[in-house]
Amino acid sequence: MGFVVAGLVLVGLLGLLNLLLVAGVIRRLRQHTELLSGGAAPVELPTTDPTVSVGSRPGSFSVMAVDGEPVSIPGPTIVGFFAPDCSSCVAKVSDFVLGVVDLGYDRANVLAVAIGEPPATDRLSTTLGRAARVVVEPMDGPVATAFAVHGVPAMCRLDETGTVVATGRDLTEISAPATV
């Protein structure tokens, strides 16, 4: 008879433990549902510039564009970084090309960096080459390193002294008419 009582007590304790665990899971599911439905305050992500910060100057670099010309940063310049395997980049390339022309920037004052290796970058380079000097390099290449690129797409606008005056992930965030 003692074994029966001990067994019933054990089953009762296991049932109580199971009930507590289920109550905890239900409470946690309610918290997740609230988070997913937008009931909780949004999480603030740290904001960082996609390139060197405003007021800074990019580091020095020495590269050749895909057309064989040496690359320099003459006067006010817009610089964009794109990758062929980045869907956001591919979507913004046409806007970038059309936008720099609409803003009055000459091809000499626009630098586009295609992050990756040929032949994956070929189509991207061709499209960007309509309005910009194009450099193809890996993410840790000399231009991306000089501009401290944190991810793509990344864009920045430099003034006539080579100082960054605007950074962003879209041309609308950095746009200003050319003053050359």
Short mmCIF file of N, CA and C in Angstrom, two decimals:
data_model
loop_
_atom_site.label_atom_id
_atom_site.label_comp_id
_atom_site.label_asym_id
_atom_site.label_seq_id
_atom_site.Cartn_x
_atom_site.Cartn_y
_atom_site.Cartn_z
N MET A 1 0.82 -1.20 0.00
CA MET A 1 0.00 0.00 0.00
C MET A 1 0.86 1.26 0.00
N GLY A 2 2.00 1.20 0.67
CA GLY A 2 2.90 2.35 0.69
C GLY A 2 3.44 2.70 -0.69
N PHE A 3 3.63 1.66 -1.53
CA PHE A 3 4.11 1.92 -2.89
C PHE A 3 3.05 2.64 -3.71
N VAL A 4 1.82 2.34 -3.50
CA VAL A 4 0.72 2.97 -4.23
C VAL A 4 0.63 4.45 -3.86
N VAL A 5 0.71 4.74 -2.56
CA VAL A 5 0.65 6.13 -2.10
C VAL A 5 1.84 6.91 -2.64
N ALA A 6 3.03 6.34 -2.57
CA ALA A 6 4.23 7.00 -3.08
C ALA A 6 4.11 7.24 -4.59
N GLY A 7 3.56 6.26 -5.29
CA GLY A 7 3.38 6.42 -6.75
C GLY A 7 2.39 7.51 -7.06
N LEU A 8 1.28 7.59 -6.29
CA LEU A 8 0.29 8.65 -6.52
C LEU A 8 0.87 10.03 -6.21
N VAL A 9 1.64 10.15 -5.16
CA VAL A 9 2.28 11.43 -4.82
C VAL A 9 3.25 11.83 -5.93
N LEU A 10 4.01 10.88 -6.42
CA LEU A 10 4.96 11.17 -7.51
C LEU A 10 4.23 11.62 -8.77
N VAL A 11 3.17 10.94 -9.13
CA VAL A 11 2.38 11.31 -10.32
C VAL A 11 1.77 12.69 -10.11
N GLY A 12 1.27 12.97 -8.91
CA GLY A 12 0.70 14.28 -8.61
C GLY A 12 1.73 15.39 -8.73
N LEU A 13 2.95 15.16 -8.22
CA LEU A 13 4.02 16.16 -8.32
C LEU A 13 4.45 16.38 -9.78
N LEU A 14 4.53 15.30 -10.52
CA LEU A 14 4.88 15.43 -11.95
C LEU A 14 3.79 16.20 -12.70
N GLY A 15 2.52 15.96 -12.37
CA GLY A 15 1.42 16.70 -13.00
C GLY A 15 1.48 18.19 -12.66
N LEU A 16 1.79 18.51 -11.39
CA LEU A 16 1.92 19.90 -10.97
C LEU A 16 3.09 20.58 -11.68
N LEU A 17 4.22 19.89 -11.78
CA LEU A 17 5.38 20.44 -12.50
C LEU A 17 5.03 20.68 -13.97
N ASN A 18 4.33 19.75 -14.57
CA ASN A 18 3.91 19.90 -15.97
C ASN A 18 2.99 21.11 -16.13
N LEU A 19 2.08 21.31 -15.19
CA LEU A 19 1.16 22.44 -15.22
C LEU A 19 1.92 23.77 -15.13
N LEU A 20 2.92 23.84 -14.26
CA LEU A 20 3.74 25.06 -14.13
C LEU A 20 4.51 25.34 -15.42
N LEU A 21 5.08 24.31 -16.00
CA LEU A 21 5.83 24.50 -17.25
C LEU A 21 4.91 24.98 -18.38
N VAL A 22 3.73 24.41 -18.50
CA VAL A 22 2.79 24.82 -19.54
C VAL A 22 2.36 26.27 -19.32
N ALA A 23 2.12 26.67 -18.07
CA ALA A 23 1.75 28.06 -17.77
C ALA A 23 2.88 29.01 -18.18
N GLY A 24 4.13 28.62 -17.94
CA GLY A 24 5.28 29.45 -18.35
C GLY A 24 5.38 29.58 -19.85
N VAL A 25 5.16 28.50 -20.56
CA VAL A 25 5.20 28.53 -22.03
C VAL A 25 4.09 29.42 -22.58
N ILE A 26 2.90 29.33 -22.01
CA ILE A 26 1.77 30.16 -22.47
C ILE A 26 2.08 31.63 -22.23
N ARG A 27 2.63 31.97 -21.07
CA ARG A 27 2.99 33.36 -20.79
C ARG A 27 4.03 33.86 -21.81
N ARG A 28 5.02 33.04 -22.11
CA ARG A 28 6.06 33.42 -23.07
C ARG A 28 5.48 33.59 -24.48
N LEU A 29 4.56 32.73 -24.87
CA LEU A 29 3.92 32.86 -26.18
C LEU A 29 3.12 34.16 -26.28
N ARG A 30 2.46 34.55 -25.19
CA ARG A 30 1.72 35.82 -25.19
C ARG A 30 2.67 37.00 -25.38
N GLN A 31 3.85 36.95 -24.74
CA GLN A 31 4.84 38.02 -24.91
C GLN A 31 5.31 38.08 -26.37
N HIS A 32 5.57 36.96 -26.96
CA HIS A 32 6.02 36.92 -28.35
C HIS A 32 4.93 37.42 -29.29
N THR A 33 3.68 37.04 -29.01
CA THR A 33 2.57 37.51 -29.84
C THR A 33 2.46 39.02 -29.77
N GLU A 34 2.62 39.58 -28.59
CA GLU A 34 2.56 41.03 -28.42
C GLU A 34 3.70 41.72 -29.18
N LEU A 35 4.88 41.15 -29.10
CA LEU A 35 6.02 41.72 -29.83
C LEU A 35 5.79 41.68 -31.34
N LEU A 36 5.30 40.55 -31.82
CA LEU A 36 5.08 40.40 -33.26
C LEU A 36 3.94 41.26 -33.78
N SER A 37 2.94 41.51 -32.94
CA SER A 37 1.81 42.32 -33.39
C SER A 37 2.07 43.81 -33.27
N GLY A 38 3.23 44.19 -32.78
CA GLY A 38 3.57 45.61 -32.69
C GLY A 38 3.12 46.26 -31.41
N GLY A 39 2.68 45.49 -30.44
CA GLY A 39 2.22 46.05 -29.18
C GLY A 39 3.35 46.58 -28.32
N ALA A 40 4.54 46.11 -28.53
CA ALA A 40 5.68 46.56 -27.74
C ALA A 40 6.39 47.68 -28.48
N ALA A 41 7.17 48.43 -27.75
CA ALA A 41 7.93 49.52 -28.34
C ALA A 41 8.95 48.95 -29.31
N PRO A 42 9.21 49.65 -30.43
CA PRO A 42 10.19 49.14 -31.38
C PRO A 42 11.59 49.11 -30.77
N VAL A 43 12.37 48.17 -31.21
CA VAL A 43 13.74 48.05 -30.75
C VAL A 43 14.58 49.07 -31.50
N GLU A 44 15.32 49.87 -30.79
CA GLU A 44 16.19 50.86 -31.40
C GLU A 44 17.52 50.20 -31.76
N LEU A 45 17.83 50.18 -33.03
CA LEU A 45 19.11 49.65 -33.47
C LEU A 45 20.12 50.79 -33.50
N PRO A 46 21.36 50.52 -33.19
CA PRO A 46 22.35 51.59 -33.25
C PRO A 46 22.50 52.07 -34.68
N THR A 47 22.55 53.36 -34.86
CA THR A 47 22.69 53.91 -36.20
C THR A 47 24.17 54.20 -36.47
N THR A 48 24.63 53.73 -37.59
CA THR A 48 25.99 54.00 -38.00
C THR A 48 25.94 54.45 -39.45
N ASP A 49 26.85 55.32 -39.78
CA ASP A 49 26.95 55.74 -41.16
C ASP A 49 27.42 54.54 -41.99
N PRO A 50 26.90 54.40 -43.21
CA PRO A 50 27.33 53.27 -44.04
C PRO A 50 28.76 53.41 -44.54
N THR A 51 29.30 54.62 -44.46
CA THR A 51 30.69 54.88 -44.87
C THR A 51 31.33 55.74 -43.79
N VAL A 52 32.50 56.29 -44.09
CA VAL A 52 33.13 57.19 -43.12
C VAL A 52 32.12 58.26 -42.72
N SER A 53 32.20 58.72 -41.51
CA SER A 53 31.18 59.63 -40.99
C SER A 53 31.30 61.03 -41.59
N VAL A 54 30.19 61.74 -41.52
CA VAL A 54 30.13 63.12 -42.02
C VAL A 54 31.17 63.95 -41.29
N GLY A 55 31.89 64.76 -42.04
CA GLY A 55 32.94 65.59 -41.48
C GLY A 55 34.32 64.95 -41.58
N SER A 56 34.36 63.67 -41.93
CA SER A 56 35.64 62.96 -42.07
C SER A 56 36.07 62.95 -43.53
N ARG A 57 37.30 62.59 -43.71
CA ARG A 57 37.82 62.39 -45.07
C ARG A 57 38.17 60.93 -45.23
N PRO A 58 37.86 60.36 -46.40
CA PRO A 58 38.23 58.96 -46.62
C PRO A 58 39.74 58.81 -46.65
N GLY A 59 40.22 57.60 -46.40
CA GLY A 59 41.64 57.34 -46.48
C GLY A 59 42.13 57.41 -47.92
N SER A 60 43.41 57.32 -48.08
CA SER A 60 43.97 57.38 -49.44
C SER A 60 43.90 56.00 -50.09
N PHE A 61 43.84 56.01 -51.40
CA PHE A 61 43.81 54.77 -52.16
C PHE A 61 44.36 55.05 -53.55
N SER A 62 44.78 53.99 -54.20
CA SER A 62 45.29 54.08 -55.56
C SER A 62 44.72 52.91 -56.34
N VAL A 63 43.79 53.21 -57.26
CA VAL A 63 43.16 52.17 -58.06
C VAL A 63 42.95 52.66 -59.48
N MET A 64 42.65 51.70 -60.34
CA MET A 64 42.32 52.01 -61.73
C MET A 64 40.86 51.66 -61.95
N ALA A 65 40.19 52.48 -62.72
CA ALA A 65 38.80 52.19 -63.09
C ALA A 65 38.81 51.06 -64.11
N VAL A 66 37.64 50.48 -64.37
CA VAL A 66 37.57 49.37 -65.32
C VAL A 66 37.98 49.80 -66.72
N ASP A 67 37.92 51.11 -67.01
CA ASP A 67 38.34 51.59 -68.33
C ASP A 67 39.85 51.85 -68.39
N GLY A 68 40.58 51.56 -67.31
CA GLY A 68 42.03 51.70 -67.29
C GLY A 68 42.54 53.04 -66.81
N GLU A 69 41.64 53.97 -66.50
CA GLU A 69 42.06 55.29 -66.03
C GLU A 69 42.28 55.27 -64.51
N PRO A 70 43.30 56.00 -64.03
CA PRO A 70 43.48 56.09 -62.58
C PRO A 70 42.32 56.87 -61.95
N VAL A 71 41.94 56.48 -60.74
CA VAL A 71 40.81 57.09 -60.07
C VAL A 71 41.29 58.12 -59.05
N SER A 72 40.67 59.30 -59.11
CA SER A 72 40.92 60.32 -58.10
C SER A 72 39.56 60.91 -57.72
N ILE A 73 39.55 61.72 -56.68
CA ILE A 73 38.32 62.35 -56.22
C ILE A 73 38.42 63.85 -56.52
N PRO A 74 37.96 64.27 -57.70
CA PRO A 74 38.06 65.69 -58.05
C PRO A 74 36.83 66.48 -57.60
N GLY A 75 37.03 67.49 -56.79
CA GLY A 75 35.91 68.36 -56.40
C GLY A 75 34.75 67.62 -55.79
N PRO A 76 33.56 68.22 -55.84
CA PRO A 76 32.38 67.55 -55.29
C PRO A 76 32.15 66.22 -56.01
N THR A 77 32.04 65.15 -55.24
CA THR A 77 31.94 63.81 -55.82
C THR A 77 30.89 62.99 -55.07
N ILE A 78 30.19 62.17 -55.82
CA ILE A 78 29.29 61.19 -55.22
C ILE A 78 29.93 59.83 -55.42
N VAL A 79 29.97 59.05 -54.34
CA VAL A 79 30.56 57.71 -54.38
C VAL A 79 29.49 56.71 -53.94
N GLY A 80 29.33 55.65 -54.72
CA GLY A 80 28.36 54.61 -54.39
C GLY A 80 29.01 53.24 -54.41
N PHE A 81 28.60 52.39 -53.48
CA PHE A 81 29.11 51.03 -53.36
C PHE A 81 27.94 50.06 -53.54
N PHE A 82 28.08 49.12 -54.47
CA PHE A 82 27.01 48.18 -54.81
C PHE A 82 27.59 46.78 -54.98
N ALA A 83 26.77 45.76 -54.77
CA ALA A 83 27.19 44.37 -54.98
C ALA A 83 26.14 43.66 -55.81
N PRO A 84 26.57 42.80 -56.73
CA PRO A 84 25.60 42.12 -57.59
C PRO A 84 24.73 41.10 -56.87
N ASP A 85 25.19 40.61 -55.72
CA ASP A 85 24.39 39.62 -54.98
C ASP A 85 23.53 40.25 -53.89
N CYS A 86 23.40 41.58 -53.93
CA CYS A 86 22.59 42.33 -52.96
C CYS A 86 21.35 42.84 -53.69
N SER A 87 20.18 42.30 -53.35
CA SER A 87 18.96 42.68 -54.07
C SER A 87 18.64 44.16 -53.90
N SER A 88 18.92 44.73 -52.75
CA SER A 88 18.69 46.15 -52.52
C SER A 88 19.61 46.99 -53.42
N CYS A 89 20.85 46.54 -53.59
CA CYS A 89 21.80 47.24 -54.45
C CYS A 89 21.32 47.25 -55.90
N VAL A 90 20.95 46.07 -56.37
CA VAL A 90 20.52 45.93 -57.76
C VAL A 90 19.30 46.83 -58.02
N ALA A 91 18.41 46.92 -57.03
CA ALA A 91 17.22 47.77 -57.18
C ALA A 91 17.57 49.25 -57.21
N LYS A 92 18.66 49.66 -56.57
CA LYS A 92 19.00 51.08 -56.47
C LYS A 92 19.95 51.56 -57.56
N VAL A 93 20.53 50.65 -58.33
CA VAL A 93 21.52 51.04 -59.33
C VAL A 93 20.93 51.98 -60.38
N SER A 94 19.77 51.66 -60.92
CA SER A 94 19.16 52.51 -61.94
C SER A 94 18.84 53.89 -61.39
N ASP A 95 18.31 53.95 -60.17
CA ASP A 95 18.02 55.25 -59.55
C ASP A 95 19.30 56.04 -59.33
N PHE A 96 20.37 55.35 -58.98
CA PHE A 96 21.66 56.01 -58.79
C PHE A 96 22.15 56.62 -60.10
N VAL A 97 22.13 55.81 -61.15
CA VAL A 97 22.62 56.27 -62.46
C VAL A 97 21.79 57.46 -62.96
N LEU A 98 20.48 57.33 -62.92
CA LEU A 98 19.61 58.43 -63.38
C LEU A 98 19.70 59.63 -62.46
N GLY A 99 19.79 59.37 -61.15
CA GLY A 99 19.82 60.45 -60.17
C GLY A 99 21.04 61.34 -60.27
N VAL A 100 22.22 60.76 -60.45
CA VAL A 100 23.43 61.61 -60.52
C VAL A 100 23.41 62.46 -61.78
N VAL A 101 22.84 61.94 -62.85
CA VAL A 101 22.71 62.73 -64.08
C VAL A 101 21.73 63.87 -63.86
N ASP A 102 20.57 63.56 -63.25
CA ASP A 102 19.56 64.58 -62.97
C ASP A 102 20.08 65.67 -62.05
N LEU A 103 20.97 65.31 -61.13
CA LEU A 103 21.55 66.29 -60.21
C LEU A 103 22.64 67.13 -60.87
N GLY A 104 23.03 66.77 -62.09
CA GLY A 104 24.02 67.55 -62.82
C GLY A 104 25.46 67.14 -62.61
N TYR A 105 25.68 65.95 -62.06
CA TYR A 105 27.05 65.50 -61.85
C TYR A 105 27.62 64.95 -63.14
N ASP A 106 28.83 65.37 -63.43
CA ASP A 106 29.57 64.85 -64.57
C ASP A 106 30.13 63.49 -64.19
N ARG A 107 30.32 62.65 -65.18
CA ARG A 107 30.84 61.29 -64.94
C ARG A 107 32.15 61.32 -64.15
N ALA A 108 32.97 62.35 -64.36
CA ALA A 108 34.24 62.45 -63.65
C ALA A 108 34.05 62.68 -62.15
N ASN A 109 32.88 63.15 -61.75
CA ASN A 109 32.60 63.44 -60.34
C ASN A 109 31.69 62.40 -59.69
N VAL A 110 31.61 61.23 -60.30
CA VAL A 110 30.83 60.13 -59.74
C VAL A 110 31.70 58.88 -59.78
N LEU A 111 31.84 58.25 -58.62
CA LEU A 111 32.61 57.02 -58.54
C LEU A 111 31.68 55.92 -58.04
N ALA A 112 31.62 54.82 -58.76
CA ALA A 112 30.81 53.67 -58.37
C ALA A 112 31.74 52.48 -58.17
N VAL A 113 31.57 51.80 -57.05
CA VAL A 113 32.39 50.64 -56.74
C VAL A 113 31.50 49.41 -56.76
N ALA A 114 31.82 48.47 -57.65
CA ALA A 114 31.11 47.20 -57.72
C ALA A 114 31.88 46.21 -56.85
N ILE A 115 31.25 45.78 -55.78
CA ILE A 115 31.89 44.89 -54.83
C ILE A 115 31.68 43.44 -55.28
N GLY A 116 32.76 42.76 -55.59
CA GLY A 116 32.68 41.38 -56.04
C GLY A 116 33.75 41.10 -57.06
N GLU A 117 33.59 40.00 -57.76
CA GLU A 117 34.55 39.57 -58.77
C GLU A 117 33.85 39.39 -60.11
N PRO A 118 34.55 39.75 -61.21
CA PRO A 118 33.98 39.44 -62.52
C PRO A 118 33.87 37.93 -62.66
N PRO A 119 32.96 37.40 -63.37
CA PRO A 119 31.97 38.04 -64.22
C PRO A 119 30.69 38.45 -63.48
N ALA A 120 30.61 38.17 -62.16
CA ALA A 120 29.40 38.52 -61.42
C ALA A 120 29.13 40.03 -61.43
N THR A 121 30.19 40.83 -61.50
CA THR A 121 30.04 42.29 -61.47
C THR A 121 29.90 42.92 -62.85
N ASP A 122 30.01 42.15 -63.91
CA ASP A 122 30.02 42.71 -65.27
C ASP A 122 28.77 43.53 -65.59
N ARG A 123 27.61 42.98 -65.34
CA ARG A 123 26.36 43.69 -65.66
C ARG A 123 26.22 44.96 -64.81
N LEU A 124 26.57 44.85 -63.54
CA LEU A 124 26.52 45.99 -62.63
C LEU A 124 27.48 47.08 -63.10
N SER A 125 28.68 46.70 -63.49
CA SER A 125 29.68 47.66 -63.98
C SER A 125 29.22 48.37 -65.23
N THR A 126 28.59 47.63 -66.14
CA THR A 126 28.10 48.22 -67.38
C THR A 126 27.03 49.27 -67.10
N THR A 127 26.09 48.93 -66.23
CA THR A 127 25.02 49.87 -65.89
C THR A 127 25.57 51.10 -65.19
N LEU A 128 26.43 50.90 -64.20
CA LEU A 128 27.00 52.03 -63.46
C LEU A 128 27.90 52.88 -64.35
N GLY A 129 28.56 52.25 -65.32
CA GLY A 129 29.47 52.96 -66.21
C GLY A 129 28.81 54.01 -67.09
N ARG A 130 27.50 53.99 -67.18
CA ARG A 130 26.78 55.01 -67.97
C ARG A 130 26.90 56.39 -67.35
N ALA A 131 27.10 56.45 -66.03
CA ALA A 131 27.12 57.76 -65.37
C ALA A 131 28.28 57.91 -64.39
N ALA A 132 29.13 56.91 -64.28
CA ALA A 132 30.18 56.96 -63.27
C ALA A 132 31.44 56.25 -63.72
N ARG A 133 32.55 56.63 -63.10
CA ARG A 133 33.76 55.84 -63.24
C ARG A 133 33.56 54.62 -62.33
N VAL A 134 33.91 53.45 -62.80
CA VAL A 134 33.62 52.22 -62.07
C VAL A 134 34.90 51.51 -61.66
N VAL A 135 34.92 51.08 -60.41
CA VAL A 135 36.00 50.26 -59.87
C VAL A 135 35.37 48.95 -59.42
N VAL A 136 36.01 47.83 -59.74
CA VAL A 136 35.55 46.53 -59.28
C VAL A 136 36.59 46.03 -58.28
N GLU A 137 36.11 45.67 -57.08
CA GLU A 137 37.03 45.20 -56.04
C GLU A 137 36.25 44.39 -55.00
N PRO A 138 36.97 43.61 -54.17
CA PRO A 138 36.30 42.88 -53.09
C PRO A 138 35.89 43.84 -51.98
N MET A 139 35.10 43.37 -51.03
CA MET A 139 34.62 44.23 -49.95
C MET A 139 35.76 44.83 -49.13
N ASP A 140 36.88 44.14 -49.07
CA ASP A 140 38.02 44.68 -48.33
C ASP A 140 39.04 45.33 -49.28
N GLY A 141 38.56 45.77 -50.45
CA GLY A 141 39.43 46.42 -51.43
C GLY A 141 39.86 47.80 -50.98
N PRO A 142 40.75 48.44 -51.73
CA PRO A 142 41.31 49.72 -51.31
C PRO A 142 40.29 50.86 -51.18
N VAL A 143 39.33 50.94 -52.10
CA VAL A 143 38.35 52.03 -52.03
C VAL A 143 37.37 51.78 -50.88
N ALA A 144 36.86 50.57 -50.78
CA ALA A 144 35.93 50.24 -49.69
C ALA A 144 36.61 50.42 -48.33
N THR A 145 37.87 50.08 -48.23
CA THR A 145 38.60 50.27 -46.99
C THR A 145 38.82 51.75 -46.70
N ALA A 146 39.18 52.52 -47.72
CA ALA A 146 39.40 53.96 -47.54
C ALA A 146 38.13 54.66 -47.08
N PHE A 147 36.98 54.18 -47.55
CA PHE A 147 35.70 54.79 -47.18
C PHE A 147 35.05 54.09 -45.98
N ALA A 148 35.71 53.10 -45.40
CA ALA A 148 35.21 52.35 -44.24
C ALA A 148 33.78 51.88 -44.45
N VAL A 149 33.54 51.20 -45.56
CA VAL A 149 32.20 50.74 -45.90
C VAL A 149 31.77 49.64 -44.94
N HIS A 150 30.56 49.79 -44.38
CA HIS A 150 30.02 48.83 -43.40
C HIS A 150 29.03 47.86 -44.02
N GLY A 151 28.68 48.04 -45.25
CA GLY A 151 27.70 47.18 -45.92
C GLY A 151 27.23 47.89 -47.18
N VAL A 152 26.55 47.17 -48.02
CA VAL A 152 26.07 47.74 -49.27
C VAL A 152 24.55 47.63 -49.33
N PRO A 153 23.89 48.53 -50.04
CA PRO A 153 24.43 49.69 -50.73
C PRO A 153 24.90 50.74 -49.73
N ALA A 154 25.88 51.51 -50.12
CA ALA A 154 26.40 52.61 -49.32
C ALA A 154 26.76 53.73 -50.26
N MET A 155 26.43 54.95 -49.87
CA MET A 155 26.72 56.10 -50.71
C MET A 155 27.18 57.26 -49.85
N CYS A 156 27.97 58.13 -50.42
CA CYS A 156 28.35 59.35 -49.72
C CYS A 156 28.63 60.45 -50.74
N ARG A 157 28.53 61.67 -50.24
CA ARG A 157 28.81 62.85 -51.07
C ARG A 157 29.95 63.60 -50.42
N LEU A 158 30.94 63.95 -51.24
CA LEU A 158 32.10 64.68 -50.75
C LEU A 158 32.06 66.09 -51.31
N ASP A 159 32.56 67.04 -50.54
CA ASP A 159 32.63 68.42 -51.02
C ASP A 159 33.92 68.63 -51.80
N GLU A 160 34.18 69.86 -52.18
CA GLU A 160 35.36 70.15 -53.01
C GLU A 160 36.67 69.89 -52.31
N THR A 161 36.66 69.79 -50.96
CA THR A 161 37.90 69.50 -50.22
C THR A 161 38.09 68.01 -49.98
N GLY A 162 37.12 67.19 -50.40
CA GLY A 162 37.21 65.75 -50.18
C GLY A 162 36.66 65.31 -48.84
N THR A 163 35.93 66.21 -48.17
CA THR A 163 35.32 65.89 -46.88
C THR A 163 33.91 65.35 -47.11
N VAL A 164 33.56 64.30 -46.38
CA VAL A 164 32.23 63.71 -46.52
C VAL A 164 31.21 64.67 -45.91
N VAL A 165 30.20 65.04 -46.71
CA VAL A 165 29.14 65.94 -46.24
C VAL A 165 27.80 65.24 -46.08
N ALA A 166 27.67 64.01 -46.60
CA ALA A 166 26.44 63.25 -46.44
C ALA A 166 26.72 61.78 -46.71
N THR A 167 26.06 60.91 -45.93
CA THR A 167 26.15 59.47 -46.17
C THR A 167 24.75 58.88 -46.11
N GLY A 168 24.60 57.74 -46.74
CA GLY A 168 23.30 57.08 -46.71
C GLY A 168 23.32 55.79 -47.51
N ARG A 169 22.17 55.17 -47.58
CA ARG A 169 22.03 53.93 -48.34
C ARG A 169 21.21 54.14 -49.59
N ASP A 170 20.83 55.40 -49.85
CA ASP A 170 20.01 55.75 -51.00
C ASP A 170 20.44 57.12 -51.48
N LEU A 171 20.37 57.35 -52.78
CA LEU A 171 20.80 58.63 -53.33
C LEU A 171 19.99 59.80 -52.77
N THR A 172 18.71 59.57 -52.47
CA THR A 172 17.88 60.66 -51.94
C THR A 172 18.39 61.14 -50.58
N GLU A 173 19.09 60.29 -49.84
CA GLU A 173 19.62 60.67 -48.54
C GLU A 173 20.84 61.58 -48.64
N ILE A 174 21.53 61.54 -49.76
CA ILE A 174 22.78 62.31 -49.88
C ILE A 174 22.73 63.34 -51.00
N SER A 175 21.64 63.42 -51.72
CA SER A 175 21.62 64.21 -52.96
C SER A 175 21.67 65.72 -52.70
N ALA A 176 22.37 66.37 -53.58
CA ALA A 176 22.45 67.83 -53.67
C ALA A 176 22.94 68.12 -55.08
N PRO A 177 22.46 69.19 -55.69
CA PRO A 177 22.90 69.51 -57.05
C PRO A 177 24.41 69.71 -57.11
N ALA A 178 24.98 69.34 -58.23
CA ALA A 178 26.41 69.53 -58.44
C ALA A 178 26.73 71.01 -58.48
N THR A 179 27.90 71.35 -57.96
CA THR A 179 28.34 72.75 -57.97
C THR A 179 29.62 72.92 -58.74
N VAL A 180 29.87 72.02 -59.66
CA VAL A 180 31.09 72.10 -60.46
C VAL A 180 30.85 72.79 -61.76
#
